[in-house]
Amino acid sequence: MAFIETLLSLISLLSSALLLHAAIEGPKPITLSLIHPFSPHSPFYPGNITDMEKIDILIQVTNARIHHLFSMMRERNWNGSSEVDDIVAIVQYTGFYFVAQVGIGSFPPFPGRNEKHYLLMIDTGSELTWVQCEECNPCFPLQQPNFPYKRSQSYKPIPCGDPTCPTPNQDCFQSFCGFKISYGEEDPPTSTAGAIIKETLTFPSNFGGTESYNNLFLGCGFKNYHYEFRQPNKIGGILGLGIGDTKNLPFLNQVGKKRFSYCLLNSEHTNSQLCIGGAKMVGPQVLSTPLLRGPNEALYYLDLQDISIQNIRLRLLGSFSGGSAIDSGSPITFLLPNVYARVRIGFVQYFDRFHIYPYDSGSRPRDLPMLDLCFPNPSGFDRYPTMTFHFRGADLVVQPDGIFAFGRNYFCVLLKSGPATMIGAFQQTQHKFSYDFELGDRRQGEIGALRFAPQDCGSPASDFCG
């Protein structure tokens, strides 16, 4: 279990966890290369594990994610703001998130690059970017020295009560602008507290250049309790890509970007891509649906209206009244119990016509993944169905590779029943998604638009932000 818990805290996003190498040139968008967590090139490579073990890791990551998000709704910190609550889950309890190499601070007169580099997990549900700093007590294990904030020439403290402090005065850390993070249901809880400072962040380019952003809000984690990491731990903190509910704290706003996009691949041998900024996504295949706020402010919500299996509508109208989230932190899609039951029946009915029947408790082999709906896989069978999510104004058609996990002689449906509907990362593969906050009708409660289109996510990233 120690290996699994540590892996859950280290590997990153969408059925393909990822290491990001930033590539920024002058005023251009930030282009990032995403490395699959199970790739030997990943710093979190788990070694030679079986396909079933990989699937079980995905499932445990998803269970942990949903557990965190809905305990978080019951116990809010930071005066009800959820963007910081979500940070702890990313570091401690979830996997399959982007990991970015980010330069922090300024340390002349050393030759060449004068920033210090840290791997930060990217969280699309968090405004706050933070790193563990020197003088922390207690600290979570970190392979490199904690960030020496006082020695950085670009470090600027923010006094408690200063009008530029983006958090309430009750969250002050000693005499400085501060933040607090707590995971709601664990006893004792995993938690972080610290000061918010202003610093310079620098992204290394794949082509040898760099781009720096000055005077950004950065959290210094000084009190970090009950983190469990397998040594050596390489994660130093969080890079927040959420929009939150404030204007000046989100990273996107601070660096002047109005959108971000990603294209995810479930292959362990080819890099995926992420872009912060870039041009508006257009093209004949591009579809658009509104981004909405929902019950959990840490998540992006969509108006999901129905689901189809191989073009057969399940007629689920009215089943998504609580909203449907799209979550890059959940590898597998969750569906409300009544929705999952209907979808399950739909898959069973589809395969019944081919005389393929699901395993029951008596016939189920012992070496199957921890998924509810699994079938024997007949030799030569290739008529697997698509699954379509019908959003307002746009249909996301998921191909079989994004629906099923295939073993040597079985296949399983990568869906789970849960307390909410969340479209997970595995079902987002082989599409480019763009979260565009310049779009959307604010009068209708829209915070932006999600644009997407099918794309070969393994293709070169040279024009990905174009």
Tab-separated table of C-alpha atoms in Angstrom:
chain	number	residue	atom	x	y	z
A	1	MET	CA	0.000	0.000	0.000
A	2	ALA	CA	2.831	2.434	0.667
A	3	PHE	CA	3.900	2.180	-2.980
A	4	ILE	CA	0.351	2.763	-4.230
A	5	GLU	CA	-0.243	5.747	-1.902
A	6	THR	CA	2.988	7.344	-2.999
A	7	LEU	CA	2.326	6.732	-6.666
A	8	LEU	CA	-1.107	8.301	-6.288
A	9	SER	CA	0.551	11.440	-4.942
A	10	LEU	CA	3.075	11.660	-7.747
A	11	ILE	CA	1.665	10.619	-11.094
A	12	SER	CA	-0.419	13.086	-13.043
A	13	LEU	CA	-3.587	13.753	-15.059
A	14	LEU	CA	-6.124	12.111	-17.230
A	15	SER	CA	-5.514	8.492	-17.623
A	16	SER	CA	-2.079	9.740	-18.592
A	17	ALA	CA	-0.081	11.354	-15.854
A	18	LEU	CA	2.389	13.808	-17.034
A	19	LEU	CA	5.666	15.686	-16.595
A	20	LEU	CA	5.578	19.103	-18.190
A	21	HIS	CA	8.589	20.803	-19.737
A	22	ALA	CA	7.625	24.451	-20.309
A	23	ALA	CA	8.502	25.979	-23.635
A	24	ILE	CA	8.106	29.747	-23.754
A	25	GLU	CA	9.579	32.182	-26.220
A	26	GLY	CA	9.146	35.906	-25.615
A	27	PRO	CA	5.457	36.920	-25.672
A	28	LYS	CA	4.353	33.581	-27.129
A	29	PRO	CA	2.029	31.233	-25.224
A	30	ILE	CA	3.398	28.721	-22.766
A	31	THR	CA	3.701	25.383	-24.570
A	32	LEU	CA	4.182	22.268	-22.460
A	33	SER	CA	5.162	18.696	-23.263
A	34	LEU	CA	3.372	16.026	-21.240
A	35	ILE	CA	5.042	12.717	-20.396
A	36	HIS	CA	2.979	9.683	-19.446
A	37	PRO	CA	3.567	8.574	-15.822
A	38	PHE	CA	4.111	4.954	-16.797
A	39	SER	CA	6.773	5.951	-19.327
A	40	PRO	CA	10.377	5.052	-18.429
A	41	HIS	CA	11.178	8.732	-19.118
A	42	SER	CA	8.923	9.890	-16.299
A	43	PRO	CA	10.557	10.636	-12.907
A	44	PHE	CA	7.627	8.749	-11.374
A	45	TYR	CA	8.019	5.596	-13.473
A	46	PRO	CA	6.611	2.781	-11.293
A	47	GLY	CA	8.667	0.069	-12.901
A	48	ASN	CA	7.520	-2.989	-14.807
A	49	ILE	CA	3.953	-3.454	-13.577
A	50	THR	CA	1.104	-5.335	-15.254
A	51	ASP	CA	-1.780	-3.783	-17.192
A	52	MET	CA	-4.148	-4.813	-14.411
A	53	GLU	CA	-1.976	-3.048	-11.822
A	54	LYS	CA	-1.999	0.097	-13.964
A	55	ILE	CA	-5.791	0.030	-14.211
A	56	ASP	CA	-6.132	-0.511	-10.465
A	57	ILE	CA	-3.910	2.523	-9.887
A	58	LEU	CA	-6.230	4.589	-12.091
A	59	ILE	CA	-9.212	3.380	-10.080
A	60	GLN	CA	-7.624	4.157	-6.719
A	61	VAL	CA	-6.661	7.621	-7.938
A	62	THR	CA	-10.244	8.264	-9.033
A	63	ASN	CA	-11.704	7.003	-5.749
A	64	ALA	CA	-9.344	9.246	-3.805
A	65	ARG	CA	-10.207	12.239	-5.970
A	66	ILE	CA	-13.970	11.890	-5.565
A	67	HIS	CA	-13.579	11.276	-1.821
A	68	HIS	CA	-11.610	14.478	-1.450
A	69	LEU	CA	-13.842	16.684	-3.574
A	70	PHE	CA	-17.012	15.797	-1.747
A	71	SER	CA	-15.570	15.881	1.746
A	72	MET	CA	-14.220	19.293	0.735
A	73	MET	CA	-17.761	20.492	-0.006
A	74	ARG	CA	-18.745	19.598	3.560
A	75	GLU	CA	-15.783	21.343	5.202
A	76	ARG	CA	-14.649	24.555	3.549
A	77	ASN	CA	-11.575	26.547	4.404
A	78	TRP	CA	-10.531	30.082	3.485
A	79	ASN	CA	-14.029	31.475	4.206
A	80	GLY	CA	-15.773	29.015	1.919
A	81	SER	CA	-13.402	29.429	-0.995
A	82	SER	CA	-12.583	26.014	-2.415
A	83	GLU	CA	-9.616	26.755	-4.596
A	84	VAL	CA	-7.028	26.188	-1.879
A	85	ASP	CA	-8.771	23.169	-0.337
A	86	ASP	CA	-8.187	21.273	-3.550
A	87	ILE	CA	-4.428	21.687	-3.346
A	88	VAL	CA	-3.935	19.125	-0.587
A	89	ALA	CA	-5.758	16.437	-2.495
A	90	ILE	CA	-3.453	16.922	-5.418
A	91	VAL	CA	-0.317	16.601	-3.362
A	92	GLN	CA	-1.474	13.892	-1.021
A	93	TYR	CA	-4.381	11.971	-2.411
A	94	THR	CA	-4.682	12.263	-6.164
A	95	GLY	CA	-2.619	11.332	-9.113
A	96	PHE	CA	-2.643	11.868	-12.837
A	97	TYR	CA	-2.068	15.591	-12.750
A	98	PHE	CA	0.291	17.633	-14.827
A	99	VAL	CA	3.673	18.293	-13.284
A	100	ALA	CA	5.520	21.399	-14.439
A	101	GLN	CA	9.159	22.292	-14.036
A	102	VAL	CA	9.110	25.908	-12.884
A	103	GLY	CA	11.965	28.244	-12.012
A	104	ILE	CA	11.344	30.273	-8.859
A	105	GLY	CA	13.186	33.358	-7.592
A	106	SER	CA	16.372	35.209	-8.579
A	107	PHE	CA	19.767	34.265	-7.197
A	108	PRO	CA	22.591	36.257	-8.854
A	109	PRO	CA	25.564	36.456	-9.212
A	110	PHE	CA	25.557	32.777	-10.268
A	111	PRO	CA	26.315	32.357	-13.993
A	112	GLY	CA	23.595	31.299	-16.414
A	113	ARG	CA	20.102	30.704	-15.099
A	114	ASN	CA	19.708	32.218	-11.664
A	115	GLU	CA	16.388	30.704	-10.633
A	116	LYS	CA	15.869	27.474	-8.675
A	117	HIS	CA	13.821	24.761	-10.353
A	118	TYR	CA	10.963	22.846	-8.749
A	119	LEU	CA	8.411	20.347	-10.009
A	120	LEU	CA	4.920	21.687	-9.268
A	121	MET	CA	1.741	19.706	-9.747
A	122	ILE	CA	-0.797	21.520	-11.932
A	123	ASP	CA	-4.311	21.814	-10.530
A	124	THR	CA	-7.094	23.101	-12.766
A	125	GLY	CA	-9.237	23.588	-9.639
A	126	SER	CA	-6.859	25.834	-7.678
A	127	GLU	CA	-6.009	29.516	-7.878
A	128	LEU	CA	-2.991	29.360	-5.621
A	129	THR	CA	0.537	28.431	-6.638
A	130	TRP	CA	2.757	27.419	-3.733
A	131	VAL	CA	6.048	25.733	-2.906
A	132	GLN	CA	7.548	24.399	0.315
A	133	CYS	CA	9.967	27.002	1.681
A	134	GLU	CA	12.964	27.071	3.972
A	135	GLU	CA	12.170	27.324	7.683
A	136	CYS	CA	9.178	25.000	7.292
A	137	ASN	CA	8.375	23.043	10.426
A	138	PRO	CA	7.132	20.428	9.939
A	139	CYS	CA	8.097	19.781	6.323
A	140	PHE	CA	7.152	17.019	3.895
A	141	PRO	CA	10.119	15.114	2.420
A	142	LEU	CA	11.610	16.765	-0.668
A	143	GLN	CA	14.585	15.488	-2.645
A	144	GLN	CA	16.026	18.993	-3.190
A	145	PRO	CA	16.429	21.850	-0.701
A	146	ASN	CA	13.279	23.762	0.162
A	147	PHE	CA	12.896	27.121	-1.598
A	148	PRO	CA	15.272	29.656	0.056
A	149	TYR	CA	12.868	32.562	-0.229
A	150	LYS	CA	14.855	35.052	1.881
A	151	ARG	CA	17.902	34.735	-0.382
A	152	SER	CA	15.937	35.455	-3.557
A	153	GLN	CA	16.446	39.012	-4.848
A	154	SER	CA	12.942	39.029	-6.316
A	155	TYR	CA	11.244	38.042	-3.030
A	156	LYS	CA	8.733	40.595	-1.757
A	157	PRO	CA	6.840	39.973	1.488
A	158	ILE	CA	3.213	41.086	1.864
A	159	PRO	CA	2.224	42.303	5.358
A	160	CYS	CA	-0.957	41.017	6.964
A	161	GLY	CA	-3.766	43.426	6.197
A	162	ASP	CA	-2.053	44.883	3.139
A	163	PRO	CA	-4.664	45.773	0.486
A	164	THR	CA	-2.790	43.662	-2.072
A	165	CYS	CA	-3.152	40.498	0.042
A	166	PRO	CA	-5.594	38.201	-1.822
A	167	THR	CA	-6.706	36.248	1.265
A	168	PRO	CA	-8.680	37.251	4.400
A	169	ASN	CA	-6.869	38.692	7.421
A	170	GLN	CA	-7.807	35.665	9.536
A	171	ASP	CA	-5.591	33.559	7.305
A	172	CYS	CA	-2.504	35.661	8.028
A	173	PHE	CA	0.651	33.729	8.812
A	174	GLN	CA	2.352	35.454	11.725
A	175	SER	CA	2.538	39.083	10.521
A	176	PHE	CA	2.284	38.266	6.802
A	177	CYS	CA	-0.448	37.644	4.232
A	178	GLY	CA	-1.184	33.956	4.548
A	179	PHE	CA	-3.077	30.867	3.423
A	180	LYS	CA	-4.353	27.683	5.021
A	181	ILE	CA	-5.051	24.288	3.500
A	182	SER	CA	-6.738	21.322	5.137
A	183	TYR	CA	-8.066	17.981	3.967
A	184	GLY	CA	-11.479	17.596	5.561
A	185	GLU	CA	-12.020	14.018	6.713
A	186	GLU	CA	-8.667	12.539	7.683
A	187	ASP	CA	-7.714	12.336	11.342
A	188	PRO	CA	-5.226	13.836	11.812
A	189	PRO	CA	-5.704	15.956	8.684
A	190	THR	CA	-3.127	16.629	6.026
A	191	SER	CA	-2.665	20.371	6.060
A	192	THR	CA	-0.460	23.262	4.977
A	193	ALA	CA	-0.207	26.852	6.210
A	194	GLY	CA	2.123	29.593	5.126
A	195	ALA	CA	2.673	33.082	3.764
A	196	ILE	CA	1.765	34.513	0.377
A	197	ILE	CA	4.663	36.465	-1.123
A	198	LYS	CA	5.446	38.024	-4.493
A	199	GLU	CA	8.057	36.277	-6.606
A	200	THR	CA	9.361	35.690	-10.123
A	201	LEU	CA	8.449	32.468	-11.930
A	202	THR	CA	10.510	31.344	-14.919
A	203	PHE	CA	9.664	28.637	-17.429
A	204	PRO	CA	12.525	26.896	-19.266
A	205	SER	CA	12.130	26.584	-23.024
A	206	ASN	CA	12.714	23.359	-24.909
A	207	PHE	CA	14.807	25.519	-27.252
A	208	GLY	CA	17.116	26.924	-24.610
A	209	GLY	CA	15.337	30.218	-23.909
A	210	THR	CA	13.315	31.280	-20.887
A	211	GLU	CA	10.442	33.609	-20.081
A	212	SER	CA	10.012	35.154	-16.630
A	213	TYR	CA	6.920	36.617	-14.985
A	214	ASN	CA	7.599	39.060	-12.159
A	215	ASN	CA	5.656	39.915	-9.000
A	216	LEU	CA	3.400	36.871	-9.042
A	217	PHE	CA	1.618	35.688	-5.905
A	218	LEU	CA	3.371	32.603	-4.542
A	219	GLY	CA	2.519	30.657	-1.414
A	220	CYS	CA	5.381	29.644	0.871
A	221	GLY	CA	4.378	26.464	2.696
A	222	PHE	CA	5.829	26.671	6.216
A	223	LYS	CA	3.693	24.215	8.210
A	224	ASN	CA	3.035	20.959	6.364
A	225	TYR	CA	1.442	18.185	8.418
A	226	HIS	CA	0.954	14.476	7.786
A	227	TYR	CA	2.214	14.166	4.228
A	228	GLU	CA	3.363	10.649	3.319
A	229	PHE	CA	5.767	10.415	0.419
A	230	ARG	CA	7.868	7.566	-0.852
A	231	GLN	CA	11.482	8.663	-1.035
A	232	PRO	CA	12.843	10.372	-2.968
A	233	ASN	CA	9.944	12.818	-3.359
A	234	LYS	CA	10.394	15.295	-6.228
A	235	ILE	CA	7.184	17.331	-5.899
A	236	GLY	CA	7.683	20.736	-4.263
A	237	GLY	CA	4.210	22.244	-4.465
A	238	ILE	CA	1.307	23.268	-6.719
A	239	LEU	CA	0.857	25.323	-9.893
A	240	GLY	CA	-2.779	26.476	-9.910
A	241	LEU	CA	-4.625	26.847	-13.236
A	242	GLY	CA	-8.079	27.415	-11.794
A	243	ILE	CA	-9.976	30.675	-12.210
A	244	GLY	CA	-11.393	30.664	-8.682
A	245	ASP	CA	-13.570	33.522	-7.472
A	246	THR	CA	-11.014	36.333	-7.192
A	247	LYS	CA	-9.574	38.514	-9.939
A	248	ASN	CA	-5.938	38.983	-8.929
A	249	LEU	CA	-4.863	35.598	-7.536
A	250	PRO	CA	-5.366	33.095	-10.405
A	251	PHE	CA	-2.170	32.313	-12.302
A	252	LEU	CA	-3.913	32.752	-15.659
A	253	ASN	CA	-4.920	36.301	-14.781
A	254	GLN	CA	-1.509	37.197	-13.402
A	255	VAL	CA	0.298	36.135	-16.576
A	256	GLY	CA	-2.340	37.719	-18.806
A	257	LYS	CA	-3.728	34.519	-20.357
A	258	LYS	CA	-7.398	34.030	-21.208
A	259	ARG	CA	-7.381	30.339	-22.023
A	260	PHE	CA	-5.533	27.073	-21.643
A	261	SER	CA	-5.752	23.892	-23.671
A	262	TYR	CA	-4.542	20.316	-23.535
A	263	CYS	CA	-4.497	17.217	-25.670
A	264	LEU	CA	-4.155	13.949	-23.791
A	265	LEU	CA	-2.844	10.630	-24.939
A	266	ASN	CA	-3.102	7.313	-23.103
A	267	SER	CA	0.067	6.000	-24.698
A	268	GLU	CA	3.141	5.521	-22.556
A	269	HIS	CA	5.463	6.078	-25.496
A	270	THR	CA	4.388	9.459	-26.910
A	271	ASN	CA	4.229	12.881	-25.279
A	272	SER	CA	0.961	14.791	-24.908
A	273	GLN	CA	0.611	18.575	-24.953
A	274	LEU	CA	-0.599	21.523	-22.885
A	275	CYS	CA	-0.742	25.235	-23.783
A	276	ILE	CA	-1.344	28.193	-21.453
A	277	GLY	CA	-2.576	31.040	-23.655
A	278	GLY	CA	-2.533	30.656	-27.411
A	279	ALA	CA	-5.034	31.476	-30.109
A	280	LYS	CA	-8.760	30.827	-29.957
A	281	MET	CA	-9.540	27.270	-31.019
A	282	VAL	CA	-11.313	27.284	-34.393
A	283	GLY	CA	-11.924	24.844	-37.229
A	284	PRO	CA	-14.681	22.894	-38.954
A	285	GLN	CA	-14.651	20.119	-36.334
A	286	VAL	CA	-14.516	22.407	-33.287
A	287	LEU	CA	-17.560	22.186	-31.005
A	288	SER	CA	-18.386	24.498	-28.104
A	289	THR	CA	-20.384	24.169	-24.887
A	290	PRO	CA	-20.666	26.640	-21.980
A	291	LEU	CA	-18.447	26.394	-18.895
A	292	LEU	CA	-20.542	26.817	-15.764
A	293	ARG	CA	-20.154	27.072	-12.022
A	294	GLY	CA	-21.606	24.246	-9.987
A	295	PRO	CA	-21.973	22.882	-6.460
A	296	ASN	CA	-18.198	22.533	-6.056
A	297	GLU	CA	-16.463	25.813	-6.892
A	298	ALA	CA	-13.179	23.980	-7.458
A	299	LEU	CA	-14.516	22.323	-10.609
A	300	TYR	CA	-15.615	23.333	-14.083
A	301	TYR	CA	-19.175	22.259	-14.893
A	302	LEU	CA	-20.953	21.469	-18.171
A	303	ASP	CA	-24.606	21.077	-19.118
A	304	LEU	CA	-24.725	17.329	-19.799
A	305	GLN	CA	-28.132	16.403	-21.209
A	306	ASP	CA	-27.922	12.767	-22.295
A	307	ILE	CA	-25.615	9.822	-23.069
A	308	SER	CA	-25.604	7.481	-26.066
A	309	ILE	CA	-24.013	4.075	-26.576
A	310	GLN	CA	-23.261	3.426	-30.241
A	311	ASN	CA	-25.698	6.198	-31.250
A	312	ILE	CA	-28.553	4.817	-29.150
A	313	ARG	CA	-29.834	7.488	-26.779
A	314	LEU	CA	-30.392	6.371	-23.187
A	315	ARG	CA	-32.994	9.110	-22.594
A	316	LEU	CA	-31.500	10.386	-19.368
A	317	LEU	CA	-33.091	13.841	-19.552
A	318	GLY	CA	-33.469	15.329	-16.079
A	319	SER	CA	-30.878	12.997	-14.529
A	320	PHE	CA	-28.127	15.631	-14.311
A	321	SER	CA	-29.873	18.367	-12.332
A	322	GLY	CA	-26.941	18.585	-9.911
A	323	GLY	CA	-24.564	19.513	-12.721
A	324	SER	CA	-21.854	17.538	-14.455
A	325	ALA	CA	-18.203	18.377	-13.891
A	326	ILE	CA	-15.286	17.847	-16.235
A	327	ASP	CA	-12.306	16.976	-14.087
A	328	SER	CA	-8.758	16.527	-15.269
A	329	GLY	CA	-7.928	15.041	-11.875
A	330	SER	CA	-10.214	12.014	-12.090
A	331	PRO	CA	-8.773	9.422	-14.480
A	332	ILE	CA	-12.109	7.580	-14.730
A	333	THR	CA	-15.593	9.025	-15.226
A	334	PHE	CA	-18.039	8.938	-12.307
A	335	LEU	CA	-21.794	8.769	-12.871
A	336	LEU	CA	-24.635	9.162	-10.376
A	337	PRO	CA	-25.942	5.732	-9.298
A	338	ASN	CA	-29.197	5.954	-11.299
A	339	VAL	CA	-27.309	7.149	-14.389
A	340	TYR	CA	-24.601	4.505	-13.996
A	341	ALA	CA	-27.247	1.768	-13.683
A	342	ARG	CA	-28.859	2.847	-16.974
A	343	VAL	CA	-25.494	3.116	-18.755
A	344	ARG	CA	-24.502	-0.287	-17.425
A	345	ILE	CA	-27.698	-1.809	-18.833
A	346	GLY	CA	-26.971	-0.116	-22.155
A	347	PHE	CA	-23.547	-1.767	-22.424
A	348	VAL	CA	-24.908	-5.142	-21.359
A	349	GLN	CA	-27.647	-4.914	-23.991
A	350	TYR	CA	-25.173	-3.899	-26.680
A	351	PHE	CA	-22.856	-6.873	-26.117
A	352	ASP	CA	-25.767	-9.246	-25.629
A	353	ARG	CA	-26.407	-9.155	-29.397
A	354	PHE	CA	-22.936	-10.660	-29.869
A	355	HIS	CA	-23.581	-13.278	-27.145
A	356	ILE	CA	-20.974	-11.648	-24.881
A	357	TYR	CA	-22.170	-11.571	-21.279
A	358	PRO	CA	-20.625	-9.790	-18.260
A	359	TYR	CA	-18.891	-11.683	-15.516
A	360	ASP	CA	-20.949	-12.128	-12.379
A	361	SER	CA	-19.624	-12.784	-8.894
A	362	GLY	CA	-19.471	-16.516	-9.553
A	363	SER	CA	-17.729	-16.419	-12.929
A	364	ARG	CA	-15.463	-13.430	-12.415
A	365	PRO	CA	-11.746	-14.318	-12.702
A	366	ARG	CA	-9.609	-13.298	-9.746
A	367	ASP	CA	-7.130	-11.290	-11.809
A	368	LEU	CA	-9.594	-8.676	-13.163
A	369	PRO	CA	-9.238	-4.965	-12.314
A	370	MET	CA	-11.409	-3.422	-9.604
A	371	LEU	CA	-14.165	-2.447	-12.038
A	372	ASP	CA	-17.834	-3.380	-11.856
A	373	LEU	CA	-18.525	-4.236	-15.501
A	374	CYS	CA	-16.109	-6.658	-17.201
A	375	PHE	CA	-16.609	-9.070	-20.095
A	376	PRO	CA	-14.684	-11.990	-21.606
A	377	ASN	CA	-13.003	-10.853	-24.815
A	378	PRO	CA	-13.558	-13.361	-27.658
A	379	SER	CA	-10.676	-13.842	-30.033
A	380	GLY	CA	-11.014	-11.585	-33.075
A	381	PHE	CA	-13.901	-9.509	-31.728
A	382	ASP	CA	-13.586	-5.833	-32.725
A	383	ARG	CA	-17.090	-4.333	-32.704
A	384	TYR	CA	-16.729	-2.215	-29.584
A	385	PRO	CA	-19.170	0.707	-29.288
A	386	THR	CA	-18.603	4.427	-28.976
A	387	MET	CA	-20.047	6.425	-26.079
A	388	THR	CA	-21.330	9.958	-26.609
A	389	PHE	CA	-21.790	12.665	-23.987
A	390	HIS	CA	-24.455	15.054	-25.259
A	391	PHE	CA	-23.659	18.508	-23.878
A	392	ARG	CA	-25.561	21.677	-24.629
A	393	GLY	CA	-24.642	22.468	-28.215
A	394	ALA	CA	-21.877	19.850	-28.511
A	395	ASP	CA	-21.472	16.061	-28.554
A	396	LEU	CA	-18.278	14.470	-27.238
A	397	VAL	CA	-17.894	11.126	-29.019
A	398	VAL	CA	-15.544	8.859	-27.090
A	399	GLN	CA	-13.927	6.068	-29.083
A	400	PRO	CA	-13.564	2.545	-27.629
A	401	ASP	CA	-9.957	3.168	-26.542
A	402	GLY	CA	-11.312	5.857	-24.203
A	403	ILE	CA	-14.068	3.644	-22.790
A	404	PHE	CA	-12.589	0.187	-22.258
A	405	ALA	CA	-9.577	-1.236	-20.481
A	406	PHE	CA	-8.334	-4.280	-22.379
A	407	GLY	CA	-6.571	-7.258	-20.856
A	408	ARG	CA	-5.272	-10.432	-22.417
A	409	ASN	CA	-8.673	-12.131	-22.530
A	410	TYR	CA	-11.090	-9.601	-21.005
A	411	PHE	CA	-12.212	-5.988	-21.283
A	412	CYS	CA	-13.797	-3.704	-18.682
A	413	VAL	CA	-15.834	-0.492	-18.886
A	414	LEU	CA	-13.893	2.400	-17.356
A	415	LEU	CA	-16.824	3.945	-15.507
A	416	LYS	CA	-17.781	4.032	-11.835
A	417	SER	CA	-20.861	4.836	-9.804
A	418	GLY	CA	-20.375	7.769	-7.440
A	419	PRO	CA	-21.904	10.759	-5.623
A	420	ALA	CA	-21.753	13.034	-8.679
A	421	THR	CA	-21.275	13.033	-12.432
A	422	MET	CA	-17.694	13.905	-13.458
A	423	ILE	CA	-16.176	13.365	-16.893
A	424	GLY	CA	-12.727	11.964	-16.189
A	425	ALA	CA	-9.443	12.112	-18.022
A	426	PHE	CA	-9.567	8.702	-19.666
A	427	GLN	CA	-12.698	9.759	-21.564
A	428	GLN	CA	-10.976	12.969	-22.718
A	429	THR	CA	-8.076	11.360	-24.561
A	430	GLN	CA	-7.449	11.961	-28.283
A	431	HIS	CA	-9.258	15.308	-28.214
A	432	LYS	CA	-7.945	18.818	-27.907
A	433	PHE	CA	-9.799	20.739	-25.188
A	434	SER	CA	-9.628	24.515	-24.836
A	435	TYR	CA	-10.953	26.296	-21.737
A	436	ASP	CA	-11.653	29.793	-23.079
A	437	PHE	CA	-12.628	32.506	-20.605
A	438	GLU	CA	-13.074	35.211	-23.223
A	439	LEU	CA	-16.228	33.389	-24.368
A	440	GLY	CA	-19.521	32.687	-22.635
A	441	ASP	CA	-22.566	34.757	-21.703
A	442	ARG	CA	-22.025	36.033	-18.165
A	443	ARG	CA	-25.699	37.075	-17.963
A	444	GLN	CA	-26.605	33.389	-18.286
A	445	GLY	CA	-24.176	32.311	-15.566
A	446	GLU	CA	-21.514	31.133	-18.005
A	447	ILE	CA	-17.868	31.634	-16.992
A	448	GLY	CA	-16.451	30.693	-20.371
A	449	ALA	CA	-16.687	28.040	-23.034
A	450	LEU	CA	-15.150	24.607	-23.459
A	451	ARG	CA	-14.160	24.012	-27.079
A	452	PHE	CA	-13.032	20.611	-28.283
A	453	ALA	CA	-12.349	18.563	-31.391
A	454	PRO	CA	-10.837	15.161	-32.213
A	455	GLN	CA	-7.075	15.358	-32.598
A	456	ASP	CA	-4.029	13.094	-32.771
A	457	CYS	CA	-2.522	14.073	-29.442
A	458	GLY	CA	0.757	12.406	-30.316
A	459	SER	CA	1.452	14.716	-33.248
A	460	PRO	CA	4.234	17.365	-33.014
A	461	ALA	CA	3.413	20.305	-30.757
A	462	SER	CA	4.904	22.995	-32.983
A	463	ASP	CA	1.545	24.567	-33.833
A	464	PHE	CA	-0.450	23.300	-30.847
A	465	CYS	CA	-1.036	26.827	-29.473
A	466	GLY	CA	-1.758	28.255	-32.950
